[in-house]
Coordinates of C-alpha atoms in Angstrom, one line a residue:
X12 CA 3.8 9.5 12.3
X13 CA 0.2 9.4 14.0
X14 CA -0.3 8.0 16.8
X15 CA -2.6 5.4 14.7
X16 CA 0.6 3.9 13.3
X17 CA 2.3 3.7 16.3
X18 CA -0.6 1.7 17.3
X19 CA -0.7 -0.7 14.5
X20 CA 3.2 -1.5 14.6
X21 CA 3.1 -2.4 17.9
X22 CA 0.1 -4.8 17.3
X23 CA 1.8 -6.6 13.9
X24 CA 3.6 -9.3 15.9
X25 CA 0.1 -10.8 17.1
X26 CA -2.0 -9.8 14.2
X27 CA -1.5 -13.3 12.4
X28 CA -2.0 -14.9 15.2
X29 CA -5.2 -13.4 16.0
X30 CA -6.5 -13.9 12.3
X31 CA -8.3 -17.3 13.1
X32 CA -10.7 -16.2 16.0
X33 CA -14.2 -14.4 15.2
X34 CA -14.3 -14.0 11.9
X35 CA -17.4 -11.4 12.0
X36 CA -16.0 -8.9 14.7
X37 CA -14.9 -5.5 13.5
X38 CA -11.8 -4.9 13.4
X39 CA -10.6 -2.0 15.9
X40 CA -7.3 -2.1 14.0
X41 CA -8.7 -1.2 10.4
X42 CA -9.7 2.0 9.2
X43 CA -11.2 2.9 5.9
X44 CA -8.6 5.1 5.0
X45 CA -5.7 2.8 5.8
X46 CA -3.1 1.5 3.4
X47 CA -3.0 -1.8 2.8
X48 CA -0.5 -3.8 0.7
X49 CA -1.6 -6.9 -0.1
X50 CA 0.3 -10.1 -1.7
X51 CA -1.2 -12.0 -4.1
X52 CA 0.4 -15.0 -6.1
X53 CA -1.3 -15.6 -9.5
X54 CA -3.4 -19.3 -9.3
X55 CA -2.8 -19.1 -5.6
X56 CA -5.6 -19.7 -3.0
X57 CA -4.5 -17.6 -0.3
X58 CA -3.6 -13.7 -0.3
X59 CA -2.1 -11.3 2.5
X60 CA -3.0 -7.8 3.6
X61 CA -0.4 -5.9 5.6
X62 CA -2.4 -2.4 7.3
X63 CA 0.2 0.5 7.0
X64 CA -1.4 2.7 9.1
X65 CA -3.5 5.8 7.3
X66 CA -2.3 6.5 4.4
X67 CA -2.8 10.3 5.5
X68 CA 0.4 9.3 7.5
X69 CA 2.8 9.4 4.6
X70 CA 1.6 11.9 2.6
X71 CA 2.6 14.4 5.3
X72 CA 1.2 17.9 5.4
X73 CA 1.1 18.6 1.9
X74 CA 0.5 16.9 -1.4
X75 CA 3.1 15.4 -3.3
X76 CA 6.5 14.1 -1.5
X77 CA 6.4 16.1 1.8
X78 CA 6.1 12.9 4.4
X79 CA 8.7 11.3 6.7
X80 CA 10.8 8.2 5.9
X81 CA 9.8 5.4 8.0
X82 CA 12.6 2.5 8.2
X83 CA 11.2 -0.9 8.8
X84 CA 7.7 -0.8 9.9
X85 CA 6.8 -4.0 9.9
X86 CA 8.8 -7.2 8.8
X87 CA 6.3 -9.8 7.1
X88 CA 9.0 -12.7 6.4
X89 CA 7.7 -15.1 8.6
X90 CA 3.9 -14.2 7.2
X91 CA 5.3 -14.5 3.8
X92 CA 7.0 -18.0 4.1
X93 CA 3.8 -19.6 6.0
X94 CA 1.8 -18.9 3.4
X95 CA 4.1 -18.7 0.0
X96 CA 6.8 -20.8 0.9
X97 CA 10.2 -20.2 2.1
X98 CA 11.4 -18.9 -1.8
X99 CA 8.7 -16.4 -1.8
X100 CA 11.7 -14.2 -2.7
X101 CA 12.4 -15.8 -6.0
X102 CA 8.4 -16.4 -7.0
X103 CA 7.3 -14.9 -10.3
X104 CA 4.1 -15.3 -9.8
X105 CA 3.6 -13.1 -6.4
X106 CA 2.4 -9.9 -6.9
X107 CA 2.0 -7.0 -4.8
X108 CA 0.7 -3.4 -4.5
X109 CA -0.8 -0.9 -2.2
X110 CA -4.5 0.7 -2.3
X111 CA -6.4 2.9 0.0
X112 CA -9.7 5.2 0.2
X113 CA -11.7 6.3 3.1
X114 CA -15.0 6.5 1.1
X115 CA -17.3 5.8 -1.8
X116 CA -19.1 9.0 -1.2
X117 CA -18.8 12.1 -3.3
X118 CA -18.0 14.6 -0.6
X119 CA -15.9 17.8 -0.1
X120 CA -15.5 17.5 3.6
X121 CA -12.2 16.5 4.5
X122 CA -10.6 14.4 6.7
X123 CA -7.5 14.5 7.4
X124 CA -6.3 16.8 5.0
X125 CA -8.4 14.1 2.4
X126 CA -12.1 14.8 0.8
X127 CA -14.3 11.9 -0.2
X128 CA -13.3 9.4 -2.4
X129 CA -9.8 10.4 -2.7
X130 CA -8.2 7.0 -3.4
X131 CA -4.3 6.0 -3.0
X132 CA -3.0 3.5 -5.3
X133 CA 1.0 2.2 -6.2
X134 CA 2.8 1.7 -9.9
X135 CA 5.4 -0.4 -10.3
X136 CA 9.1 0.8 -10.0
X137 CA 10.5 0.0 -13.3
X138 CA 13.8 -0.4 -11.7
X139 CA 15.4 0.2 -8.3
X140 CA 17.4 3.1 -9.8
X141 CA 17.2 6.6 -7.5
X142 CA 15.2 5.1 -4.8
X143 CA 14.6 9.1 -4.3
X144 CA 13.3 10.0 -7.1
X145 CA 9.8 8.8 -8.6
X146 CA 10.3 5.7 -11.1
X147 CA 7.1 5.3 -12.3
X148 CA 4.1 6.7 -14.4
X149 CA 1.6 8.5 -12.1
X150 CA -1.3 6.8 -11.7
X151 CA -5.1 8.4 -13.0
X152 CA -8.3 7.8 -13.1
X153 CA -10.5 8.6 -16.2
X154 CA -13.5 10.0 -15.0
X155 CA -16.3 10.9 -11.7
X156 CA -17.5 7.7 -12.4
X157 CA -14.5 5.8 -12.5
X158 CA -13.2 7.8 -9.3
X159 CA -16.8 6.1 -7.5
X160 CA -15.7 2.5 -8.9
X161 CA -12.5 2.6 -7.8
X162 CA -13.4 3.5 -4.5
X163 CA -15.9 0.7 -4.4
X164 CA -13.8 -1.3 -5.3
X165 CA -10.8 -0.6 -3.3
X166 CA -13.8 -1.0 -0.2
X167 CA -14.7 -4.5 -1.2
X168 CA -11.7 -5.6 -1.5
X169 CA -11.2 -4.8 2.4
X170 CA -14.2 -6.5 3.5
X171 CA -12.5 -9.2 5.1
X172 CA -10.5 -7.3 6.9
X173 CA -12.8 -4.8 8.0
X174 CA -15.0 -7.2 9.4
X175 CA -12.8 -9.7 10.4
X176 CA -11.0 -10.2 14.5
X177 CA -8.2 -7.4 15.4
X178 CA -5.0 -7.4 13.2
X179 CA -3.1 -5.8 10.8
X180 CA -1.7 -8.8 9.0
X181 CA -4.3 -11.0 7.8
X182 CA -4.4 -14.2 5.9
X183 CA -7.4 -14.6 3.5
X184 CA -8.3 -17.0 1.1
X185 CA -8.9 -15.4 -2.6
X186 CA -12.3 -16.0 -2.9
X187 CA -12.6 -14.8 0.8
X188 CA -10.9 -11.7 -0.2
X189 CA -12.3 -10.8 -3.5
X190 CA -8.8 -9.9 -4.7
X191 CA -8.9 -11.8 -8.1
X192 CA -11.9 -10.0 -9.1
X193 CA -11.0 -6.5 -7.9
X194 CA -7.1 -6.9 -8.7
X195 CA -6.9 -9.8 -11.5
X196 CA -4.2 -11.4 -12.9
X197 CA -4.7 -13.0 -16.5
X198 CA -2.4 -16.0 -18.1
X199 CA -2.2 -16.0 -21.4
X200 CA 0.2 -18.6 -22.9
X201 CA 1.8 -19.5 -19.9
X202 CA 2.5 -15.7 -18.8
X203 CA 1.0 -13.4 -16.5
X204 CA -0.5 -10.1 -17.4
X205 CA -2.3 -7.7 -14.5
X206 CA -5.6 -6.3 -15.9
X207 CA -7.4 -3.6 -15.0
X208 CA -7.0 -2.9 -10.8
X209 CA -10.9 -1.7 -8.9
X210 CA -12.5 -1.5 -12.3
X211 CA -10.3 1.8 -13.4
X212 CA -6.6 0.8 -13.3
X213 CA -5.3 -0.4 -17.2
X214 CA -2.4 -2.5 -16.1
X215 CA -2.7 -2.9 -12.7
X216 CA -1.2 -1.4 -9.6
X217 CA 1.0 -4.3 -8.3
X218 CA 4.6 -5.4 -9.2
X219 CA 5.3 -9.0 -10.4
X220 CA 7.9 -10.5 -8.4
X221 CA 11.0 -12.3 -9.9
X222 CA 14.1 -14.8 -9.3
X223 CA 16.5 -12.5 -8.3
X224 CA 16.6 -9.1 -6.1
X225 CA 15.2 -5.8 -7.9
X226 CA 18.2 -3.7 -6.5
X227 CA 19.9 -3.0 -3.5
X228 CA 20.2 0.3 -1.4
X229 CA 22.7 1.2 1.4
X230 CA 20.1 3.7 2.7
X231 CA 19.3 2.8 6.5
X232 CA 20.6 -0.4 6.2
X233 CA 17.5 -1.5 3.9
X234 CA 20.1 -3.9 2.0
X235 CA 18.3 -6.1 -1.2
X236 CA 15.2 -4.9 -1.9
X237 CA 12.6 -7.3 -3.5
X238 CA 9.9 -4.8 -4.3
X239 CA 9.5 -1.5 -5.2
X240 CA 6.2 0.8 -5.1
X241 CA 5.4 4.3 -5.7
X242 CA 2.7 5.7 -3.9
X243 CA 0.5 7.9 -5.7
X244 CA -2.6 9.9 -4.1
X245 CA -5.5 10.9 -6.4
X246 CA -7.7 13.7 -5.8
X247 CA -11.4 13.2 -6.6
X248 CA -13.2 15.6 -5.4
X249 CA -13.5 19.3 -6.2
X250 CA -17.1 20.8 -5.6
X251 CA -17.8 22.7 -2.2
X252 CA -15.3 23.8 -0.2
X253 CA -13.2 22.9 2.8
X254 CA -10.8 25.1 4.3
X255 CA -9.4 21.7 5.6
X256 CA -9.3 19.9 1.9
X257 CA -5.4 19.4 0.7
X258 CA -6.3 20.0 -3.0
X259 CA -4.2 18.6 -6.0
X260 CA -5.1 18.1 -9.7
X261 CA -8.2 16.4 -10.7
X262 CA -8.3 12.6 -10.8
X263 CA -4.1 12.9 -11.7
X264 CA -1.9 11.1 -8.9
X265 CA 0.9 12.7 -7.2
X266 CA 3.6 10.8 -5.9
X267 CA 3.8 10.5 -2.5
X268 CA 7.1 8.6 -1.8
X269 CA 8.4 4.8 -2.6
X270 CA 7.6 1.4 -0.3
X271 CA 10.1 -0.9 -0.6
X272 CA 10.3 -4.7 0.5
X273 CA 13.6 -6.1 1.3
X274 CA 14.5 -9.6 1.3
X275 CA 14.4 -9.7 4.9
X276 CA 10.5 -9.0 5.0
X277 CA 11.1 -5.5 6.1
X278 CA 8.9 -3.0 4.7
X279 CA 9.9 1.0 4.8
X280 CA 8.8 4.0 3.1
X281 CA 11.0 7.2 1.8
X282 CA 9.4 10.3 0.8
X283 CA 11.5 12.3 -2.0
X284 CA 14.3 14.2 -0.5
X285 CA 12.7 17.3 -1.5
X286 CA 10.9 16.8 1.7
X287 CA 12.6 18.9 4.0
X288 CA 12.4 16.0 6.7
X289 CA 13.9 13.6 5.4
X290 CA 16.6 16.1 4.6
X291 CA 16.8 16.9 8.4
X292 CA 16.2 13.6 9.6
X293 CA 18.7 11.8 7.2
X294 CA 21.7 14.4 7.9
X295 CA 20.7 13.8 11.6
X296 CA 20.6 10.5 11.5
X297 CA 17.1 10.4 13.4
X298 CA 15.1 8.4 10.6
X299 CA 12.2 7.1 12.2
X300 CA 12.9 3.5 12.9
X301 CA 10.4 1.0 13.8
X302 CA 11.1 -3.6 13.7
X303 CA 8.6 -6.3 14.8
X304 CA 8.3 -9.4 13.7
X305 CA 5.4 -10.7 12.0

């Protein structure tokens, strides 16, 4: 993983802790670029946004599932029970989902393997099932303009923290976050429906937690899993070229790999096994391993 990561895991102990303090410093910790998930609980007043690292990171060197596992790379638990209680397991009314893009701009230069406005968004797992396989419907985007608003959007919803003190877990309250607007939830009779996610999403990008566990894996010791995300990356960008530009099918995700949150607030990533590192790594029994407390 890039050194960026490494970085931001070794920071995620304090970053709660330092979420109080300056709230208009930038923060040396974000990057546009980065994945965030976020956790958001439906009539709540407070939301939580967990930085990744760049999403770059685990896409690997090609599109589509060619990253690296990474086991445990940040636990959240204790972030997760301050602020939703110590049954945030069992809450049916928490969502969560994962969204990033490094610009707004329609551009061809690439960074990182990434031109502009190519955007990173999750689907909900309809099940735990093959936790190596993809068990979801890709993720798209409908037009150029869409691709610009759903980069905007994924951009304001960051605001906070971009702009807020250093961390990678921060605590913000919804109307301090914009998250309602830019990722709603709507209650209709008593039950909860996601609408559409940064303006181009039909449905959302988040999965709505539950009572009980999704699943369970034996898989590095992950144990119950709560939630389950896909990780889809969609290409926006065409015109020009860059010898540097990781090109994939127009505004059509790819999968990437699957996020998954245990009970125990530890969060980890696996590529599909088609990637020949986690292949290596898994027969090896050198997945990359990383556990801090939040």
């Amino acid at each position: 993983m890039k050194q960026k990561l490494n970085q931001i895991v070794r920071m995620a102990a304090c970053g709660v802790a330092m979420a109080g303090s300056s709230a208009f410093a930038a923060n040396t910790l974000f990057s546009d670029g980065d994945l965030i998930m976020t956790f958001q609980q439906a009539n709540g007043s407070q939301s939580v946004y967990v930085n990744l690292g760049s999403a770059t990171s685990y896409r690997g060197a090609a599109v589509g599932p060619d990253g690296a596992p990474v086991i445990n790379i940040v636990n959240v638990a204790s972030t997760l029970t301050n602020t939703f209680g110590a049954n945030w397991q069992t809450l049916d009314n928490l969502f969560v989902g994962l969204s990033a893009v490094r610009t707004n701009t329609q551009t061809p230069t690439a960074v990182d393997g990434d031109p502009g406005r190519t955007v990173y968004v999750s689907n909900s797992r309809t099940a735990l099932d093959n936790i190596f396989e993809q068990g979801s419907t890709a993720k798209s985007i409908s037009g150029n303009t869409a691709q610009t608003t759903a980069s905007s959007g994924i951009l304001n919803m960051n605001t906070p923290f971009r702009n807020g003190s250093d961390q990678t877990i921060g605590v913000f309250s919804t109307s301090e976050s914009n998250i309602d607007n830019q990722v709603p939830i709507n209650i209709v009779s008593g039950d909860l429906f996601q609408g559409t996610a940064f303006g181009a999403f039909p449905g959302g990008i988040q999965q709505q937690g539950s009572a009980g566990i999704l699943g369970s894996t034996s898989f590095a010791g992950i144990g119950d899993v709560e939630f389950a995300l896909d990780l889809y990356r969609i290409y926006g960008d065409t015109f020009g070229t860059d010898p540097n530009s990781l090109a994939g099918p127009l505004r059509q995700g790819t999968f990437e790999g699957t996020f998954l949150l245990g009970s125990d607030g530890n969060i980890s990533y696996i590529p599909e096994p088609s990637s020949a590192a986690l292949l290596g790594l898994a027969a090896g029994g050198l997945l990359i391993r990383r556990r801090r407390n939040s």
